[in-house]
CSV table of C-alpha atoms in Angstrom, one decimal:
chain,number,residue,atom,x,y,z
A,1,MET,CA,104.6,-54.7,40.8
A,2,GLU,CA,101.6,-52.5,40.1
A,3,SER,CA,101.5,-49.9,37.4
A,4,GLY,CA,98.9,-47.3,36.7
A,5,GLY,CA,98.0,-44.1,35.3
A,6,GLY,CA,95.7,-41.2,35.9
A,7,MET,CA,93.8,-39.0,33.6
A,8,SER,CA,92.1,-35.7,34.5
A,9,SER,CA,89.5,-33.9,32.4
A,10,ARG,CA,88.7,-30.1,32.6
A,11,GLY,CA,85.0,-29.4,32.0
A,12,ARG,CA,84.0,-26.7,29.6
A,13,THR,CA,81.0,-24.7,29.9
A,14,PRO,CA,79.0,-25.5,26.7
A,15,ILE,CA,78.2,-22.7,24.6
A,16,ASN,CA,74.8,-22.8,22.9
A,17,ALA,CA,75.4,-21.3,19.5
A,18,SER,CA,71.8,-21.3,18.8
A,19,SER,CA,70.8,-19.2,21.7
A,20,PRO,CA,68.2,-16.6,20.7
A,21,ARG,CA,69.6,-13.0,21.0
A,22,PRO,CA,67.1,-10.5,22.5
A,23,ASN,CA,64.7,-9.2,19.9
A,24,SER,CA,65.0,-5.8,18.8
A,25,PRO,CA,61.9,-3.6,19.4
A,26,ILE,CA,59.8,-3.6,16.2
A,27,SER,CA,57.4,-0.7,15.7
A,28,ALA,CA,53.8,-1.8,16.2
A,29,SER,CA,53.0,0.2,13.0
A,30,ALA,CA,55.2,-1.8,10.5
A,31,SER,CA,53.6,-1.8,7.2
A,32,PRO,CA,52.6,-5.2,5.7
A,33,ALA,CA,55.0,-4.7,2.7
A,34,ALA,CA,57.9,-4.7,5.2
A,35,SER,CA,56.9,-7.9,7.0
A,36,SER,CA,56.6,-9.5,3.4
A,37,SER,CA,60.0,-8.4,2.6
A,38,ASN,CA,61.4,-9.8,5.8
A,39,ASN,CA,59.9,-13.3,5.1
A,40,SER,CA,61.3,-13.5,1.6
A,41,SER,CA,64.6,-12.4,2.9
A,42,SER,CA,64.4,-15.4,5.6
A,43,SER,CA,63.5,-17.9,3.0
A,44,ASN,CA,66.3,-16.9,0.9
A,45,ASN,CA,68.7,-17.2,3.9
A,46,ASN,CA,67.6,-20.9,4.6
A,47,SER,CA,67.9,-21.9,1.1
A,48,SER,CA,71.5,-20.4,1.0
A,49,ASN,CA,72.4,-22.2,4.1
A,50,SER,CA,71.0,-25.4,2.9
A,51,SER,CA,73.2,-25.3,-0.3
A,52,THR,CA,76.3,-24.2,1.6
A,53,THR,CA,75.8,-27.4,3.9
A,54,THR,CA,75.3,-29.7,0.9
A,55,VAL,CA,78.7,-28.3,-0.4
A,56,VAL,CA,80.6,-29.0,2.7
A,57,LYS,CA,79.4,-32.5,3.0
A,58,ARG,CA,80.4,-33.2,-0.5
A,59,VAL,CA,84.0,-31.7,-0.1
A,60,LEU,CA,84.5,-33.6,3.2
A,61,LEU,CA,83.6,-37.0,1.4
A,62,LEU,CA,86.0,-36.1,-1.3
A,63,LEU,CA,88.7,-35.2,1.2
A,64,SER,CA,88.2,-38.6,3.1
A,65,LEU,CA,88.4,-40.6,-0.3
A,66,ILE,CA,91.8,-38.7,-1.1
A,67,LEU,CA,93.1,-39.6,2.2
A,68,ARG,CA,92.2,-43.0,2.1
A,69,ILE,CA,94.0,-43.6,-1.4
A,70,LEU,CA,97.1,-41.6,0.0
A,71,LEU,CA,97.3,-43.7,3.1
A,72,TRP,CA,96.8,-47.0,1.7
A,73,PRO,CA,100.5,-47.4,0.6
A,74,LEU,CA,101.4,-46.4,4.1
A,75,ALA,CA,99.2,-49.1,5.5
A,76,ARG,CA,100.6,-51.7,3.4
A,77,LEU,CA,104.0,-50.8,4.2
A,78,SER,CA,103.3,-50.9,7.8
A,79,SER,CA,101.8,-54.5,7.8
A,80,ILE,CA,104.9,-55.5,5.9
A,81,VAL,CA,107.2,-53.8,8.3
A,82,PHE,CA,105.4,-54.8,11.5
A,83,PRO,CA,103.6,-58.0,10.8
A,84,PRO,CA,100.7,-59.2,13.2
A,85,GLY,CA,102.0,-61.4,15.9
A,86,GLU,CA,101.3,-65.0,16.2
A,87,TYR,CA,98.5,-64.6,18.7
A,88,ASP,CA,97.1,-61.2,17.6
A,89,GLY,CA,93.6,-60.9,16.2
A,90,ILE,CA,90.7,-61.4,18.8
A,91,THR,CA,88.4,-62.4,16.1
A,92,ASN,CA,90.4,-65.3,14.9
A,93,PRO,CA,89.5,-68.5,17.0
A,94,ARG,CA,92.5,-70.2,15.9
A,95,ASN,CA,95.0,-67.6,17.1
A,96,ALA,CA,93.1,-67.7,20.4
A,97,ASP,CA,93.2,-71.5,20.8
A,98,ALA,CA,97.3,-71.2,19.8
A,99,ALA,CA,97.5,-68.7,22.5
A,100,ALA,CA,95.8,-71.0,25.2
A,101,ARG,CA,98.1,-73.8,23.9
A,102,SER,CA,101.2,-71.7,24.2
A,103,PHE,CA,100.4,-70.8,27.8
A,104,VAL,CA,99.7,-74.5,28.5
A,105,ALA,CA,103.0,-75.3,27.3
A,106,HIS,CA,104.7,-72.7,29.3
A,107,PHE,CA,102.9,-73.9,32.3
A,108,ASN,CA,104.0,-77.5,31.7
A,109,SER,CA,107.6,-76.4,31.6
A,110,PHE,CA,107.3,-75.3,35.4
A,111,LEU,CA,105.1,-78.3,36.3
A,112,ASP,CA,107.7,-80.7,34.8
A,113,THR,CA,110.6,-79.1,36.7
A,114,SER,CA,108.5,-79.2,40.0
A,115,ASN,CA,107.6,-82.7,39.6
A,116,ASN,CA,111.4,-83.8,38.8
A,117,THR,CA,112.4,-81.9,41.8
A,118,THR,CA,109.8,-83.4,44.0
A,119,ALA,CA,110.7,-87.0,42.7
A,120,ALA,CA,114.5,-86.5,43.5
A,121,ALA,CA,113.6,-85.3,46.9
A,122,ALA,CA,111.5,-88.3,47.5
A,123,GLN,CA,114.2,-90.7,46.4
A,124,HIS,CA,116.6,-89.1,48.8
A,125,ASP,CA,114.3,-89.3,51.8
A,126,ASN,CA,111.3,-91.5,51.6
A,127,ASN,CA,110.1,-89.9,54.8
A,128,SER,CA,110.2,-86.4,53.4
A,129,ASN,CA,107.2,-84.0,54.0
A,130,ASN,CA,107.4,-82.7,50.5
A,131,ASN,CA,104.2,-82.7,48.7
A,132,ASN,CA,104.1,-85.2,45.7
A,133,ASN,CA,103.0,-83.7,42.5
A,134,ARG,CA,103.6,-86.8,40.2
A,135,ASN,CA,99.9,-87.6,40.0
A,136,GLN,CA,98.8,-83.8,39.2
A,137,HIS,CA,98.4,-82.8,35.6
A,138,ASN,CA,97.9,-79.3,33.8
A,139,PRO,CA,94.6,-77.9,34.8
A,140,PHE,CA,94.4,-75.3,32.3
A,141,SER,CA,92.4,-75.6,29.1
A,142,ASP,CA,94.0,-75.5,25.7
A,143,MET,CA,91.0,-73.7,24.3
A,144,SER,CA,90.3,-70.1,23.9
A,145,TYR,CA,88.5,-68.0,26.5
A,146,SER,CA,85.3,-68.0,24.7
A,147,LYS,CA,85.2,-71.6,24.3
A,148,THR,CA,86.2,-72.4,27.9
A,149,LEU,CA,83.4,-70.0,28.9
A,150,THR,CA,81.1,-72.2,26.7
A,151,GLU,CA,82.1,-75.3,28.5
A,152,ALA,CA,82.0,-73.8,32.0
A,153,LYS,CA,78.3,-72.5,31.3
A,154,ARG,CA,77.2,-75.8,29.7
A,155,ASN,CA,78.5,-77.7,32.9
A,156,SER,CA,77.5,-75.0,35.5
A,157,LYS,CA,81.1,-74.9,36.8
A,158,PRO,CA,83.0,-71.5,37.9
A,159,ILE,CA,86.2,-70.4,35.9
A,160,PHE,CA,89.7,-70.1,37.6
A,161,ILE,CA,91.4,-67.3,35.6
A,162,TYR,CA,95.2,-66.6,35.7
A,163,LEU,CA,96.5,-63.7,33.5
A,164,HIS,CA,100.3,-64.0,33.0
A,165,SER,CA,102.5,-61.1,32.1
A,166,PRO,CA,105.8,-62.4,30.4
A,167,LEU,CA,107.6,-59.2,31.2
A,168,HIS,CA,106.6,-59.1,35.0
A,169,ARG,CA,109.3,-60.7,37.1
A,170,ASP,CA,106.9,-62.1,39.7
A,171,CYS,CA,104.9,-64.3,37.2
A,172,ASP,CA,107.3,-67.1,36.4
A,173,THR,CA,108.0,-67.3,40.2
A,174,PHE,CA,104.2,-67.3,41.0
A,175,ILE,CA,103.6,-70.2,38.6
A,176,ARG,CA,106.6,-72.3,39.9
A,177,ASN,CA,106.1,-71.7,43.6
A,178,GLU,CA,102.1,-71.1,44.0
A,179,LEU,CA,100.4,-72.6,40.9
A,180,CYS,CA,102.6,-75.6,40.7
A,181,HIS,CA,102.2,-76.5,44.4
A,182,ALA,CA,100.6,-79.9,45.1
A,183,SER,CA,97.7,-78.3,47.1
A,184,ILE,CA,97.0,-75.6,44.5
A,185,LEU,CA,97.2,-78.3,41.9
A,186,ARG,CA,94.7,-80.5,43.7
A,187,PHE,CA,92.4,-77.7,44.0
A,188,LEU,CA,92.6,-76.6,40.4
A,189,ASN,CA,92.1,-80.3,39.1
A,190,ASN,CA,88.8,-80.3,41.0
A,191,ASP,CA,86.1,-81.7,38.8
A,192,ASN,CA,83.9,-78.7,39.9
A,193,LEU,CA,86.3,-76.2,38.3
A,194,VAL,CA,87.3,-75.1,35.0
A,195,CYS,CA,90.8,-73.4,34.7
A,196,TRP,CA,91.8,-71.0,31.9
A,197,GLY,CA,95.2,-69.0,31.7
A,198,GLY,CA,96.6,-66.7,29.2
A,199,SER,CA,99.0,-64.2,28.5
A,200,VAL,CA,98.2,-60.4,28.5
A,201,HIS,CA,100.5,-60.1,25.3
A,202,SER,CA,97.9,-62.2,23.4
A,203,ALA,CA,94.9,-60.6,22.0
A,204,ASP,CA,92.7,-63.4,24.0
A,205,GLY,CA,94.5,-62.5,27.3
A,206,ALA,CA,94.5,-58.8,26.6
A,207,ASN,CA,90.7,-58.9,26.0
A,208,VAL,CA,90.0,-60.9,29.2
A,209,ALA,CA,92.2,-58.3,31.0
A,210,SER,CA,90.1,-55.6,29.8
A,211,MET,CA,87.0,-57.3,30.6
A,212,LEU,CA,87.9,-57.7,34.1
A,213,GLY,CA,88.3,-53.9,34.5
A,214,GLY,CA,91.6,-53.3,33.1
A,215,VAL,CA,94.1,-55.5,34.9
A,216,THR,CA,97.5,-53.8,35.5
A,217,VAL,CA,98.8,-55.7,38.5
A,218,PHE,CA,100.5,-59.0,37.9
A,219,PRO,CA,100.2,-61.9,38.6
A,220,PHE,CA,96.5,-61.9,38.4
A,221,VAL,CA,94.1,-64.7,39.9
A,222,GLY,CA,90.4,-64.6,39.5
A,223,LEU,CA,87.6,-66.8,40.2
A,224,LEU,CA,84.5,-66.2,37.9
A,225,ALA,CA,81.0,-67.8,38.1
A,226,VAL,CA,79.1,-68.1,34.8
A,227,ASN,CA,75.4,-68.0,34.9
A,228,GLY,CA,72.8,-68.8,32.3
A,229,GLY,CA,73.3,-72.3,31.5
A,230,ASN,CA,72.3,-75.7,33.1
A,231,ASN,CA,73.8,-78.9,33.7
A,232,ASN,CA,72.3,-80.6,30.7
A,233,GLY,CA,73.3,-78.0,28.2
A,234,THR,CA,69.8,-77.2,26.9
A,235,ASN,CA,69.9,-73.5,27.6
A,236,ASN,CA,73.1,-72.4,26.0
A,237,ASN,CA,71.4,-69.8,24.0
A,238,SER,CA,70.3,-67.9,27.1
A,239,ARG,CA,71.7,-64.7,28.2
A,240,THR,CA,75.2,-65.3,30.0
A,241,THR,CA,76.1,-63.4,33.1
A,242,ILE,CA,79.5,-63.4,34.8
A,243,ASP,CA,80.1,-62.8,38.6
A,244,LEU,CA,83.6,-62.0,39.7
A,245,LEU,CA,83.9,-64.3,42.9
A,246,LEU,CA,87.5,-63.5,43.6
A,247,LYS,CA,90.2,-61.1,42.5
A,248,LEU,CA,93.8,-61.4,43.5
A,249,GLN,CA,96.5,-59.1,42.1
A,250,GLY,CA,100.1,-59.3,42.9
A,251,ALA,CA,102.2,-62.1,44.4
A,252,VAL,CA,100.5,-64.1,47.4
A,253,SER,CA,101.6,-67.0,49.5
A,254,THR,CA,100.5,-70.4,48.7
A,255,GLU,CA,98.4,-70.7,52.1
A,256,GLU,CA,96.8,-67.4,51.3
A,257,LEU,CA,96.0,-68.3,47.8
A,258,LEU,CA,94.5,-71.7,48.7
A,259,THR,CA,92.6,-70.2,51.6
A,260,ARG,CA,90.9,-67.5,49.4
A,261,LEU,CA,90.2,-69.8,46.6
A,262,THR,CA,88.5,-72.5,49.0
A,263,LEU,CA,86.5,-70.1,50.9
A,264,SER,CA,85.4,-68.3,47.5
A,265,LEU,CA,84.4,-71.6,46.0
A,266,GLN,CA,82.6,-72.8,49.2
A,267,HIS,CA,80.7,-69.7,49.3
A,268,HIS,CA,79.8,-70.0,45.6
A,269,GLN,CA,78.8,-73.6,46.1
A,270,SER,CA,76.7,-72.7,49.0
A,271,ARG,CA,75.0,-70.0,47.1
A,272,MET,CA,74.3,-72.2,44.1
A,273,GLU,CA,72.9,-74.9,46.6
A,274,GLU,CA,70.7,-72.3,47.9
A,275,ILE,CA,69.6,-71.1,44.5
A,276,GLN,CA,69.0,-74.8,43.5
A,277,LEU,CA,67.0,-75.4,46.6
A,278,ARG,CA,64.9,-72.2,45.8
A,279,ASN,CA,64.4,-73.4,42.5
A,280,LEU,CA,63.6,-76.9,43.5
A,281,GLN,CA,61.0,-75.3,45.9
A,282,ARG,CA,59.8,-73.1,43.1
A,283,GLN,CA,59.3,-76.1,40.9
A,284,GLU,CA,57.5,-78.0,43.5
A,285,GLU,CA,55.3,-75.0,44.4
A,286,ILE,CA,54.6,-74.7,40.5
A,287,HIS,CA,54.0,-78.6,40.3
A,288,LEU,CA,51.8,-78.3,43.4
A,289,ARG,CA,49.8,-75.5,41.7
A,290,GLN,CA,49.5,-77.4,38.6
A,291,GLU,CA,48.2,-80.4,40.5
A,292,GLN,CA,45.8,-78.2,42.3
A,293,ASP,CA,44.8,-76.6,39.1
A,294,ARG,CA,44.4,-79.9,37.5
A,295,GLU,CA,42.2,-81.4,40.4
A,296,TYR,CA,40.3,-78.2,40.4
A,297,GLN,CA,39.8,-78.5,36.7
A,298,GLU,CA,38.8,-82.3,37.2
A,299,THR,CA,36.4,-81.3,40.0
A,300,LEU,CA,35.1,-78.4,38.0
A,301,LEU,CA,34.4,-80.8,35.1
A,302,ALA,CA,32.9,-83.5,37.3
A,303,ASP,CA,30.4,-80.8,38.8
A,304,GLN,CA,29.6,-79.4,35.4
A,305,GLN,CA,28.9,-83.0,34.1
A,306,ARG,CA,26.7,-83.6,37.2
A,307,GLU,CA,25.0,-80.4,36.5
A,308,ALA,CA,24.7,-81.2,32.8
A,309,THR,CA,23.3,-84.8,33.8
A,310,ALA,CA,20.9,-83.5,36.2
A,311,ARG,CA,19.6,-80.8,33.7
A,312,ARG,CA,19.3,-83.4,31.1
A,313,ILE,CA,17.4,-85.7,33.5
A,314,GLU,CA,15.2,-82.7,34.6
A,315,GLU,CA,14.6,-81.9,31.1
A,316,GLU,CA,13.9,-85.4,30.2
A,317,ALA,CA,11.4,-85.5,33.2
A,318,ARG,CA,9.7,-82.4,32.0
A,319,GLU,CA,9.6,-83.5,28.5
A,320,SER,CA,8.1,-87.0,29.6
A,321,LEU,CA,5.7,-85.3,31.8
A,322,ALA,CA,4.8,-82.9,29.1
A,323,ARG,CA,4.2,-86.0,26.8
A,324,GLU,CA,2.2,-87.8,29.5
A,325,GLN,CA,0.0,-84.8,29.9
A,326,GLU,CA,-0.4,-84.5,26.2
A,327,GLU,CA,-1.2,-88.1,26.1
A,328,LYS,CA,-3.6,-87.7,28.9
A,329,GLU,CA,-5.2,-84.7,27.2
A,330,ARG,CA,-5.4,-86.6,23.9
A,331,ARG,CA,-6.9,-89.7,25.6
A,332,GLU,CA,-9.5,-87.5,27.5
A,333,ASN,CA,-10.2,-85.5,24.4
A,334,ALA,CA,-10.7,-88.9,22.5
A,335,ARG,CA,-12.8,-90.2,25.3
A,336,GLN,CA,-15.0,-87.1,25.2
A,337,LEU,CA,-15.4,-87.3,21.5
A,338,LYS,CA,-16.2,-90.9,21.9
A,339,LEU,CA,-18.9,-90.2,24.4
A,340,GLU,CA,-20.3,-87.3,22.4
A,341,GLU,CA,-20.4,-89.6,19.3
A,342,CYS,CA,-22.3,-92.1,21.4
A,343,ARG,CA,-24.8,-89.7,22.6
A,344,ARG,CA,-25.5,-88.8,19.0
A,345,LYS,CA,-25.9,-92.4,17.9
A,346,LEU,CA,-28.2,-93.4,20.8
A,347,ARG,CA,-31.7,-92.2,20.6
A,348,GLU,CA,-34.0,-91.8,23.6
A,349,GLU,CA,-35.2,-94.8,25.3
A,350,PRO,CA,-38.8,-95.6,23.7
A,351,PRO,CA,-41.9,-95.5,26.1
A,352,MET,CA,-43.6,-98.5,27.4
A,353,GLY,CA,-45.9,-100.2,25.0
A,354,GLY,CA,-45.7,-100.6,21.2
A,355,SER,CA,-44.2,-104.3,21.2
A,356,ASP,CA,-44.3,-104.1,17.4
A,357,VAL,CA,-41.7,-101.2,17.3
A,358,ILE,CA,-39.7,-102.0,20.6
A,359,SER,CA,-37.2,-104.4,21.6
A,360,ARG,CA,-36.5,-105.1,25.2
A,361,ILE,CA,-32.9,-106.2,25.9
A,362,ARG,CA,-31.5,-107.4,29.1
A,363,PHE,CA,-27.6,-107.1,29.6
A,364,THR,CA,-25.6,-109.1,31.9
A,365,LEU,CA,-22.3,-107.9,33.0
A,366,PRO,CA,-19.2,-110.1,33.8
A,367,SER,CA,-19.7,-109.1,37.4
A,368,GLY,CA,-23.2,-110.7,37.1
A,369,THR,CA,-25.0,-107.3,37.3
A,370,ARG,CA,-28.2,-107.1,35.2
A,371,MET,CA,-29.8,-104.3,33.6
A,372,GLU,CA,-32.5,-103.8,31.1
A,373,ARG,CA,-33.3,-101.3,28.4
A,374,ARG,CA,-35.8,-100.7,25.6
A,375,PHE,CA,-34.6,-100.0,21.9
A,376,TYR,CA,-36.4,-99.3,18.8
A,377,GLN,CA,-36.5,-102.4,16.4
A,378,ASP,CA,-34.8,-100.3,13.7
A,379,ASP,CA,-32.0,-99.1,16.0
A,380,THR,CA,-28.7,-100.6,14.8
A,381,VAL,CA,-26.1,-102.8,16.7
A,382,GLU,CA,-24.0,-99.8,17.1
A,383,ALA,CA,-26.6,-98.2,19.1
A,384,ILE,CA,-26.3,-101.1,21.6
A,385,LYS,CA,-22.6,-100.4,21.7
A,386,ALA,CA,-23.2,-96.6,22.3
A,387,PHE,CA,-25.6,-97.3,25.1
A,388,LEU,CA,-22.9,-99.7,26.6
A,389,VAL,CA,-20.1,-97.3,26.5
A,390,LEU,CA,-22.1,-94.5,28.1
A,391,TYR,CA,-23.5,-96.8,30.8
A,392,LEU,CA,-20.0,-98.1,31.9
A,393,GLU,CA,-18.6,-94.7,31.8
A,394,GLU,CA,-21.4,-93.5,34.3
A,395,GLN,CA,-20.8,-96.4,36.4
A,396,ASN,CA,-17.0,-95.8,36.4
A,397,SER,CA,-16.6,-99.4,35.3
A,398,HIS,CA,-12.8,-100.5,34.5
A,399,ILE,CA,-14.4,-102.3,31.3
A,400,LYS,CA,-13.2,-100.4,28.2
A,401,ASN,CA,-13.0,-103.0,25.5
A,402,PHE,CA,-15.9,-105.6,25.4
A,403,SER,CA,-17.9,-107.7,23.1
A,404,ILE,CA,-21.5,-108.8,23.1
A,405,SER,CA,-23.0,-112.1,22.4
A,406,THR,CA,-26.1,-114.1,23.1
A,407,ASN,CA,-26.4,-117.6,24.5
A,408,TYR,CA,-29.6,-118.8,22.6
A,409,PRO,CA,-28.8,-119.1,19.9
A,410,LYS,CA,-25.1,-118.8,20.5
A,411,LYS,CA,-23.8,-115.6,18.6
A,412,VAL,CA,-21.1,-113.1,18.7
A,413,PHE,CA,-21.9,-109.8,17.2
A,414,ASP,CA,-19.3,-108.1,15.2
A,415,MET,CA,-19.7,-104.5,16.5
A,416,GLU,CA,-17.0,-103.0,14.2
A,417,GLY,CA,-17.7,-105.1,11.1
A,418,ASP,CA,-20.7,-106.6,9.3
A,419,ASP,CA,-23.2,-106.3,12.3
A,420,LYS,CA,-22.4,-102.7,13.0
A,421,GLU,CA,-25.1,-101.1,10.6
A,422,ARG,CA,-27.5,-103.8,11.0
A,423,THR,CA,-30.8,-103.4,12.8
A,424,LEU,CA,-31.9,-105.3,16.0
A,425,LYS,CA,-34.8,-106.9,13.8
A,426,GLU,CA,-32.3,-108.0,11.2
A,427,VAL,CA,-29.9,-109.8,14.0
A,428,GLY,CA,-32.8,-111.4,15.8
A,429,LEU,CA,-32.9,-109.1,18.9
A,430,VAL,CA,-36.7,-108.7,18.7
A,431,PRO,CA,-39.1,-108.4,20.5
A,432,GLN,CA,-36.6,-109.2,23.6
A,433,ALA,CA,-33.2,-110.7,24.1
A,434,VAL,CA,-30.5,-111.4,26.8
A,435,ILE,CA,-27.1,-110.2,25.7
A,436,MET,CA,-23.9,-111.3,27.6
A,437,ILE,CA,-21.1,-108.7,27.9
A,438,GLN,CA,-17.4,-110.0,27.8
A,439,ASP,CA,-14.4,-107.8,29.0
A,440,LEU,CA,-11.8,-108.3,26.4
A,441,ASP,CA,-9.1,-106.9,28.6
A,442,ALA,CA,-9.8,-109.4,31.5
C-alpha cells in the first residue's frame, strides 16, 4: 500500500515597499532656507520612526511573555493527558535502544514460529525440500540506529535497513514469508553486513524514514553504504557520508529480494575493491615517490658532501700552497738578508804583498776542491764564514751548514760562539793556514 500527498504553492509577486517613487520636480531656484528646512524635517522623521520601532519591539516581547505564561498550564495539562510514548524522544539514546530491542523481539516472534514450522515439517518428511532455519539467528541489531551506524562505519560494512509499519497489513507478512526465509536469513547473517530494523512509530524509526527521503510505502528495505571510517577504527571522527545502494518499497518476493540484495552487495563490494585497489596504488605511488625523494635527497647530500670535501681539499691545497709560497719567500728573504749581511762583514780582498798585515788561507772543500784567499790579519773568524757563505752561494753548492777546522794543530772553530769575534791573528791563522770545511748536513 502506498500513501502520499501533494502540495501546491502559488507564487506571489513580491512587492517592494521601499521602491522609490518618481521625484517631484523641484525648482532650481529653491532657496537655501527651504533646503535646510527639508533636512531638519527628514531628521525628525527618522528619529520618530526609530522610536516607533523600539516601542513595537518592546510590545511584542511583552506579548510573547504573557502568552508563555498563559499557555504553560495548557502545556503541562497536555503532557499529563497525552504522556510521551515509550519510544518517543530522538535525543534520548535509551529510548532508541529500547525501540531497537522491541523490534528485535517482534522479529524473534516470527522467527521462532518459522523455526518451529520448519522443524515439524522436517520430522514429517526427512527428504523435504523445505529450507532449515534452525541454525539461523536474528540478524538485526538491538542498538539504536546511530550506534549501528557507528559500528558499520568502524568495520566498513554496509547496513541493511528494514522499516516496519505496525499498522500496515503487508509488513508482518513480509517478515514472516520473506525476511524469515532461510536464504534471506543466510544473506542477512553475512559477516560483511550489519542489519538494523525499526518501527516508524518510534522516534528513531521515524527519523530514519525522514532521512531516507520520507518513506511512505511499506514494507521498506534499504541497503546503505557508510563511508568515512576504516577497518581499524582509527578515523571515527572523520566526516560520514551515506550512499543508498538499494531501495525497495512495498511487498516483493523472496527471489526478487534476494537477487536485488545480492547484486547490490556484489556491486558495492566490487566498487569497494576498486577503491581499495586505487588507494593501494596511490599509497604505492606515494611510497615510491617518498623512496625516490629519499634517494634523491641522499644523492644530493652525497653530492653536496663530495663538493664540500672537494672545496675543502682545494682550499687546503690553496692554503698549503700559499704557506709554501710564504715560506719560500721567507727563506729567500732570509737568504738575501744573510748574503747582504755577509757582504757587509767581508772586506775587499787585500792586494799582494804586506805579509805583516795579510793572512793567506787555503780552503779545502769536502769534494776535495781547493781555493785560496787573502784576508787581513785583523779580520775576524766571522769574516771567513761570510766569505765561505758567499762563495758556496756563487758556486750553487748544496752545502748550507758547515764548520771549519785546522789539522795542524787540530782545532775546530766555534763560528757562532767564542771564536766569532776573534781575529785571525788571535786564533793563529797568520801568516797562512789551511782550513778544512765540513758539511754538517752530510
